[in-house]
Short mmCIF file of C-alpha atoms in Angstrom, two decimals:
data_model
loop_
_atom_site.label_atom_id
_atom_site.label_comp_id
_atom_site.label_asym_id
_atom_site.label_seq_id
_atom_site.Cartn_x
_atom_site.Cartn_y
_atom_site.Cartn_z
CA MET A 1 -40.49 -30.23 8.69
CA THR A 2 -37.40 -28.61 7.80
CA THR A 3 -35.49 -26.04 10.66
CA ALA A 4 -35.67 -22.58 9.84
CA PRO A 5 -32.23 -21.38 8.89
CA SER A 6 -29.54 -19.32 11.11
CA SER A 7 -31.94 -15.85 10.73
CA ALA A 8 -32.53 -14.10 13.73
CA ALA A 9 -35.25 -12.66 11.31
CA LEU A 10 -36.45 -15.56 10.63
CA HIS A 11 -38.49 -18.24 13.13
CA GLY A 12 -40.34 -21.22 12.64
CA ASP A 13 -40.34 -23.73 9.20
CA ARG A 14 -37.94 -22.68 5.92
CA GLU A 15 -40.80 -24.51 3.92
CA VAL A 16 -43.29 -21.94 3.37
CA LEU A 17 -40.34 -19.88 1.96
CA ASP A 18 -38.87 -22.82 -0.02
CA VAL A 19 -42.88 -22.38 -1.39
CA ILE A 20 -43.19 -18.41 -2.24
CA LEU A 21 -39.22 -18.60 -3.48
CA ASP A 22 -40.23 -21.75 -6.19
CA ARG A 23 -43.54 -20.16 -6.89
CA LEU A 24 -41.67 -17.11 -7.47
CA ALA A 25 -38.69 -18.55 -9.71
CA GLY A 26 -42.25 -20.05 -11.63
CA GLY A 27 -43.10 -17.53 -12.10
CA THR A 28 -47.22 -18.67 -10.79
CA ALA A 29 -50.28 -16.13 -9.74
CA PRO A 30 -53.06 -17.34 -7.79
CA GLY A 31 -55.79 -18.82 -9.92
CA ALA A 32 -52.93 -20.47 -12.52
CA ARG A 33 -50.38 -22.79 -9.62
CA GLN A 34 -47.93 -25.13 -10.97
CA ASP A 35 -48.15 -26.48 -7.23
CA ASP A 36 -51.24 -27.32 -4.69
CA HIS A 37 -50.25 -25.06 -1.82
CA ARG A 38 -52.53 -22.61 -0.67
CA VAL A 39 -50.54 -19.66 1.01
CA ALA A 40 -51.67 -17.23 3.69
CA LEU A 41 -49.66 -13.55 4.08
CA VAL A 42 -51.18 -13.24 7.55
CA ILE A 43 -50.17 -9.33 9.18
CA GLY A 44 -50.31 -8.58 12.31
CA GLY A 45 -50.95 -4.75 14.26
CA GLY A 46 -49.73 -3.20 16.26
CA GLY A 47 -50.11 1.04 15.53
CA MET A 48 -46.84 2.63 15.10
CA ARG A 49 -44.93 -0.87 15.31
CA GLY A 50 -46.92 -1.16 12.44
CA ALA A 51 -43.98 0.65 10.71
CA TYR A 52 -41.72 -2.39 11.35
CA VAL A 53 -44.15 -4.56 8.96
CA ALA A 54 -44.30 -2.45 5.89
CA GLY A 55 -41.01 -2.07 5.60
CA MET A 56 -40.84 -5.66 4.89
CA LEU A 57 -44.00 -5.40 2.78
CA ARG A 58 -41.35 -3.15 1.31
CA ALA A 59 -39.34 -6.05 0.52
CA LEU A 60 -41.31 -8.43 -0.08
CA ASP A 61 -42.95 -6.32 -3.18
CA ARG A 62 -38.88 -4.98 -3.78
CA ALA A 63 -38.46 -8.87 -4.33
CA GLY A 64 -41.46 -9.56 -6.37
CA LEU A 65 -43.18 -11.64 -3.83
CA VAL A 66 -46.51 -10.26 -4.36
CA PRO A 67 -47.98 -12.82 -6.60
CA ALA A 68 -46.77 -15.51 -4.72
CA PHE A 69 -49.45 -15.18 -1.88
CA ASP A 70 -53.44 -16.68 -2.65
CA GLU A 71 -54.60 -14.82 0.84
CA VAL A 72 -53.45 -12.24 3.39
CA TYR A 73 -54.78 -11.53 6.61
CA GLY A 74 -54.51 -8.46 8.05
CA ALA A 75 -55.81 -6.63 11.73
CA SER A 76 -55.88 -3.48 12.61
CA SER A 77 -52.77 -2.11 10.90
CA GLY A 78 -52.40 -4.90 8.84
CA GLY A 79 -55.53 -4.30 7.61
CA PHE A 80 -54.27 -1.10 5.28
CA SER A 81 -50.36 -2.23 5.37
CA GLY A 82 -51.96 -5.25 3.67
CA ALA A 83 -54.33 -3.49 1.84
CA ALA A 84 -51.53 -1.23 0.18
CA PHE A 85 -49.43 -3.97 -0.66
CA LEU A 86 -51.90 -5.92 -2.23
CA THR A 87 -52.27 -2.79 -4.53
CA GLY A 88 -48.70 -1.96 -5.35
CA ALA A 89 -48.52 0.52 -2.75
CA ALA A 90 -46.26 -0.88 -0.64
CA ALA A 91 -43.41 1.33 -0.93
CA ALA A 92 -46.14 4.49 -0.51
CA CYS A 93 -47.45 2.67 2.48
CA ALA A 94 -43.65 1.96 4.44
CA ALA A 95 -42.99 5.82 3.23
CA SER A 96 -46.07 7.01 4.94
CA TYR A 97 -45.29 6.19 8.78
CA PRO A 98 -42.13 8.56 9.13
CA GLU A 99 -43.56 10.91 6.71
CA ASP A 100 -47.53 11.17 7.08
CA LEU A 101 -47.80 9.47 10.33
CA SER A 102 -45.21 10.47 12.82
CA THR A 103 -47.07 13.71 13.94
CA ASP A 104 -49.63 15.01 16.74
CA VAL A 105 -52.06 15.68 13.66
CA PHE A 106 -52.30 10.97 13.63
CA ILE A 107 -51.31 10.28 17.21
CA ASN A 108 -51.67 13.07 20.76
CA MET A 109 -52.09 12.00 23.33
CA ARG A 110 -53.45 15.72 24.85
CA ARG A 111 -56.51 14.32 23.11
CA LEU A 112 -57.20 12.20 25.45
CA GLY A 113 -58.65 14.75 27.38
CA SER A 114 -61.08 16.80 25.24
CA GLY A 115 -63.08 13.39 24.27
CA ARG A 116 -61.08 12.88 21.36
CA PRO A 117 -59.27 10.13 20.34
CA VAL A 118 -55.98 10.16 20.34
CA VAL A 119 -55.18 7.96 17.31
CA ALA A 120 -57.30 10.13 14.44
CA LEU A 121 -58.29 8.03 11.35
CA ASP A 122 -59.75 10.32 9.45
CA HIS A 123 -56.19 11.69 8.62
CA LEU A 124 -55.31 8.12 7.89
CA VAL A 125 -58.20 7.96 5.58
CA HIS A 126 -58.65 10.78 4.07
CA ASP A 127 -55.33 12.83 4.10
CA VAL A 128 -52.89 10.15 3.67
CA LEU A 129 -54.79 7.49 2.09
CA GLY A 130 -57.10 9.64 0.17
CA SER A 131 -55.08 12.70 -0.77
CA ARG A 132 -50.91 12.27 0.19
CA LYS A 133 -50.19 8.67 -1.01
CA PRO A 134 -53.56 7.62 -2.01
CA LEU A 135 -54.63 3.55 -1.74
CA ALA A 136 -56.29 2.42 -5.22
CA TRP A 137 -59.33 1.93 -2.98
CA HIS A 138 -61.56 0.59 -6.05
CA GLU A 139 -58.76 -2.88 -6.64
CA LEU A 140 -59.42 -4.15 -3.02
CA GLY A 141 -61.61 -6.93 -3.52
CA ARG A 142 -60.42 -7.44 -7.18
CA THR A 143 -56.73 -8.32 -6.36
CA PRO A 144 -56.08 -11.55 -7.58
CA ALA A 145 -55.05 -12.73 -3.45
CA PRO A 146 -57.63 -11.12 -1.77
CA LEU A 147 -57.84 -9.96 1.89
CA ARG A 148 -59.30 -11.01 4.53
CA VAL A 149 -59.95 -8.05 6.81
CA VAL A 150 -59.79 -9.27 10.76
CA ALA A 151 -62.44 -7.47 13.59
CA THR A 152 -63.63 -8.02 16.70
CA ASP A 153 -66.93 -7.85 18.02
CA ALA A 154 -67.08 -4.99 20.76
CA THR A 155 -69.88 -7.63 22.51
CA ASP A 156 -68.08 -10.72 22.87
CA LEU A 157 -64.71 -9.72 22.03
CA THR A 158 -64.75 -12.45 19.39
CA ALA A 159 -62.52 -12.37 16.26
CA HIS A 160 -64.40 -12.46 12.44
CA THR A 161 -63.09 -11.72 9.22
CA LEU A 162 -65.34 -9.51 7.81
CA GLU A 163 -67.76 -9.54 4.25
CA GLY A 164 -69.69 -8.23 1.62
CA MET A 165 -67.44 -5.49 1.14
CA GLU A 166 -68.34 -4.03 -2.53
CA THR A 167 -67.76 -0.78 -2.49
CA VAL A 168 -64.44 1.96 -1.43
CA ALA A 169 -66.81 3.38 1.29
CA ASP A 170 -67.38 -0.91 2.68
CA TRP A 171 -63.92 -1.53 2.36
CA GLU A 172 -62.68 2.24 4.40
CA CYS A 173 -65.65 0.96 6.92
CA ALA A 174 -64.23 -2.68 7.27
CA LEU A 175 -60.80 -1.25 8.12
CA ARG A 176 -61.66 1.19 10.38
CA ALA A 177 -63.43 -1.31 12.33
CA SER A 178 -60.62 -3.01 12.16
CA ALA A 179 -58.28 -0.10 13.94
CA SER A 180 -61.00 1.24 16.21
CA ILE A 181 -60.45 1.10 20.05
CA PRO A 182 -62.51 3.27 22.46
CA LEU A 183 -60.93 6.14 23.79
CA LEU A 184 -57.84 5.16 22.08
CA ALA A 185 -58.57 4.87 17.89
CA GLY A 186 -62.46 5.85 18.48
CA PRO A 187 -65.60 4.23 19.21
CA PRO A 188 -67.03 0.45 17.88
CA VAL A 189 -67.97 0.90 14.20
CA SER A 190 -71.11 -0.28 13.00
CA TYR A 191 -70.85 -3.14 10.30
CA GLY A 192 -72.53 -5.80 8.47
CA GLY A 193 -75.43 -5.30 11.91
CA ARG A 194 -72.71 -5.29 14.34
CA ARG A 195 -70.15 -3.06 16.19
CA TRP A 196 -67.00 -3.61 15.83
CA VAL A 197 -62.96 -3.29 17.82
CA ASP A 198 -59.88 -3.35 16.62
CA GLY A 199 -58.78 -7.19 15.10
CA SER A 200 -55.26 -7.58 17.69
CA VAL A 201 -58.07 -7.67 20.55
CA ALA A 202 -58.80 -11.13 19.80
CA GLU A 203 -56.89 -12.48 17.56
CA PRO A 204 -53.14 -10.65 17.19
CA LEU A 205 -52.46 -13.16 14.55
CA ALA A 206 -54.90 -14.41 12.41
CA MET A 207 -52.34 -17.49 12.20
CA ALA A 208 -55.05 -20.65 13.21
CA ARG A 209 -57.36 -18.73 11.51
CA ALA A 210 -55.48 -19.01 8.09
CA LEU A 211 -54.65 -22.74 8.45
CA ARG A 212 -58.34 -23.42 9.76
CA GLY A 213 -59.15 -21.25 5.83
CA GLY A 214 -57.39 -24.14 3.99
CA ALA A 215 -54.15 -22.26 4.69
CA THR A 216 -51.43 -25.20 4.22
CA HIS A 217 -48.31 -22.74 4.64
CA VAL A 218 -48.36 -19.36 6.26
CA LEU A 219 -46.61 -16.62 6.70
CA VAL A 220 -46.27 -14.23 9.22
CA LEU A 221 -44.84 -10.53 9.38
CA LEU A 222 -44.26 -9.42 13.17
CA CYS A 223 -43.87 -5.74 13.97
CA ARG A 224 -42.23 -7.41 17.97
CA GLY A 225 -39.31 -8.72 17.78
CA ALA A 226 -37.48 -10.35 20.39
CA ASP A 227 -36.38 -7.81 23.09
CA ASP A 228 -40.34 -6.41 23.01
CA LEU A 229 -41.95 -9.32 24.18
CA HIS A 230 -43.18 -10.58 27.47
CA HIS A 231 -40.59 -12.69 29.47
CA ASP A 232 -43.31 -15.25 30.09
CA ALA A 233 -45.74 -15.46 26.99
CA ASP A 234 -48.36 -18.17 29.36
CA ALA A 235 -48.90 -15.13 32.05
CA GLY A 236 -52.09 -13.45 30.46
CA LEU A 237 -53.14 -10.50 30.69
CA SER A 238 -52.73 -8.22 33.90
CA LEU A 239 -55.78 -7.37 36.44
CA TRP A 240 -55.54 -4.14 35.41
CA ALA A 241 -55.68 -4.84 31.05
CA LYS A 242 -58.76 -7.30 32.49
CA ALA A 243 -60.40 -4.56 33.82
CA LEU A 244 -59.75 -2.30 31.91
CA ASP A 245 -61.33 -4.16 29.02
CA ARG A 246 -64.72 -4.92 31.44
CA LEU A 247 -64.87 -0.81 31.05
CA VAL A 248 -63.70 -0.04 27.53
CA PRO A 249 -63.94 -3.02 25.25
CA GLY A 250 -60.14 -3.79 23.78
CA LEU A 251 -58.25 -1.10 25.68
CA GLY A 252 -56.63 -3.38 27.77
CA THR A 253 -55.97 -6.38 26.17
CA VAL A 254 -54.43 -4.00 23.03
CA ALA A 255 -51.95 -2.07 25.95
CA GLN A 256 -50.46 -5.92 26.96
CA GLY A 257 -49.91 -6.98 22.80
CA SER A 258 -46.60 -7.92 24.50
CA ARG A 259 -47.72 -11.32 26.32
CA ARG A 260 -50.22 -12.04 23.53
CA TYR A 261 -47.10 -11.64 20.99
CA GLY A 262 -45.25 -13.95 22.72
CA ALA A 263 -47.71 -16.90 22.66
CA ASP A 264 -48.72 -16.39 19.35
CA LEU A 265 -45.32 -16.64 18.61
CA ARG A 266 -45.30 -20.47 20.17
CA LEU A 267 -48.00 -21.47 17.56
CA VAL A 268 -45.36 -21.00 14.95
CA THR A 269 -42.08 -21.77 16.53
CA ASP A 270 -43.82 -25.95 18.30
CA ALA A 271 -44.28 -27.74 15.92
CA ALA A 272 -46.65 -29.67 18.29
CA HIS A 273 -48.61 -27.41 19.52
CA PRO A 274 -52.87 -28.56 19.79
CA ASP A 275 -53.20 -25.37 16.92
CA ARG A 276 -51.16 -26.02 14.60
CA GLY A 277 -52.65 -28.88 12.72
CA PRO A 278 -50.27 -30.28 9.74
CA GLY A 279 -49.63 -26.72 8.24
CA HIS A 280 -46.76 -24.69 7.56
CA LEU A 281 -45.73 -21.90 9.63
CA ALA A 282 -42.60 -18.84 9.18
CA ALA A 283 -42.45 -15.56 10.98
CA ILE A 284 -40.55 -12.78 10.25
CA GLY A 285 -39.58 -10.26 12.90
CA PRO A 286 -37.51 -7.58 13.23
CA VAL A 287 -33.70 -8.43 14.10
CA ARG A 288 -32.81 -5.42 16.52
CA SER A 289 -35.62 -2.90 18.08
CA ALA A 290 -36.43 1.01 16.81
CA GLY A 291 -36.94 1.20 21.10
CA MET A 292 -40.36 2.72 19.37
CA GLY A 293 -44.20 2.25 21.08
CA SER A 294 -47.24 1.47 18.75
CA LEU A 295 -48.20 5.12 20.10
CA CYS A 296 -44.76 6.21 18.94
CA VAL A 297 -44.69 9.75 17.02
CA ASP A 298 -40.71 10.54 16.27
CA PRO A 299 -39.54 10.64 12.79
CA ALA A 300 -36.17 9.31 13.10
CA ARG A 301 -37.21 6.61 15.20
CA VAL A 302 -40.28 5.26 12.52
CA ALA A 303 -37.95 6.03 10.21
CA GLU A 304 -35.39 3.52 11.73
CA ALA A 305 -38.47 0.72 12.51
CA VAL A 306 -38.73 0.85 8.67
CA ARG A 307 -35.74 0.56 7.52
CA ILE A 308 -35.46 -2.38 10.35
CA GLY A 309 -38.23 -4.33 9.01
CA ASP A 310 -36.68 -3.89 5.20
CA GLU A 311 -33.64 -5.49 6.64
CA SER A 312 -35.35 -8.13 8.40
CA ALA A 313 -36.80 -9.21 4.96
CA ASP A 314 -34.38 -9.18 3.71
CA ALA A 315 -32.01 -11.26 5.18
CA ALA A 316 -34.93 -13.99 5.80
CA LEU A 317 -35.27 -14.52 2.13
CA VAL A 318 -31.53 -14.52 1.22
CA ALA A 319 -31.55 -17.44 4.68
CA ALA A 320 -34.06 -18.99 3.06
CA ALA A 321 -32.65 -19.22 -0.85
CA VAL A 322 -28.86 -20.74 0.73
#
C-alpha cells in the first residue's frame, strides 16, 4: 500500500486517486472500464458545513472526474450534493450555499420556539433545486454511476441505503428522508413503509458500507478539517447527547458530529482497521477552517468554505499527480 502524498488535504491511500486519474487519462466510464476496480465516492453530511464538500465536488467536476466513479454514496446534505454532482450541477450546487442557503429563510433559530423546523427543507427542495438552480431530478436513477442515498431508521437508529426510487417524487422523498432531524429539519419522513431521519445519525460517512458493497477503492469527502474534530476520537457520545437521542431520535448524535468524524477518519488512516478489509481508502478534507458551524448563514464564511473545499480538492489532485 502506498502512502498519501504530502498534502494536508489528502488522508489515507494515494492509490485511490491514482486509479481515478488513470481512468481520467483513459477516458473510461461506468460499464466500459479498462480495469477491474470498483471506485466509490462517499459524501458526508454536515448541514452548512457541506459547503466545503460542495467546493470539492466543483473541483472534481471541473477536472472531468465524474465518469471516474462507479457509484456515489450520500447522506444528508451529501445526498443532495451527490445528486447535483452526478447530474452535472456541481458548480450550481457550490454556488447555492452562499447565494441561496445563507439566509434565514433556510435556517432560522427563531423558528425553534414556533414548532416549525429550524432548517426549511421545503426551501431547498422546491425553491432552490426547483427554480433558482434547478436539479435535473428526472435524471436521478439513470446516471451512469448510481446515487446511493443513506438514511437512518427512526425506530432503531440503524443506517440503510434507500431503494426503489423511480419517480421525481420518490427521489425528493428519499433525499428529504436522508436529511430530516426532528425539531431541527422536520419530523421523520415516511418512505417504503418505514420512518427515516438523517443518514448522518447512524452513519456519518458510508465508507464501510461502500466496501461491503464491493468497492475496491473509496474516496471520501470530509466537511470537517483537523481543527474541527474532537481531540478524542474514542470519547463516544456525551451523556446529554445520548439522553437527547432518546427524546428526539438522532438530534443528540448529530450535535456531536466532531466526535464521530474523528472515529470515521481512523478507518481511512489505519490500514489494519477491522472494518477495512482489503479495500483502499482515501479522504479529502478542508486544508483550513472557515470558522463556521452546521447552521451558519454568514454568506462570507460560507463562500470561503466553498473556496477552501475547491482548493483542497485541487491540492489533493495535484499532489497525487506528482
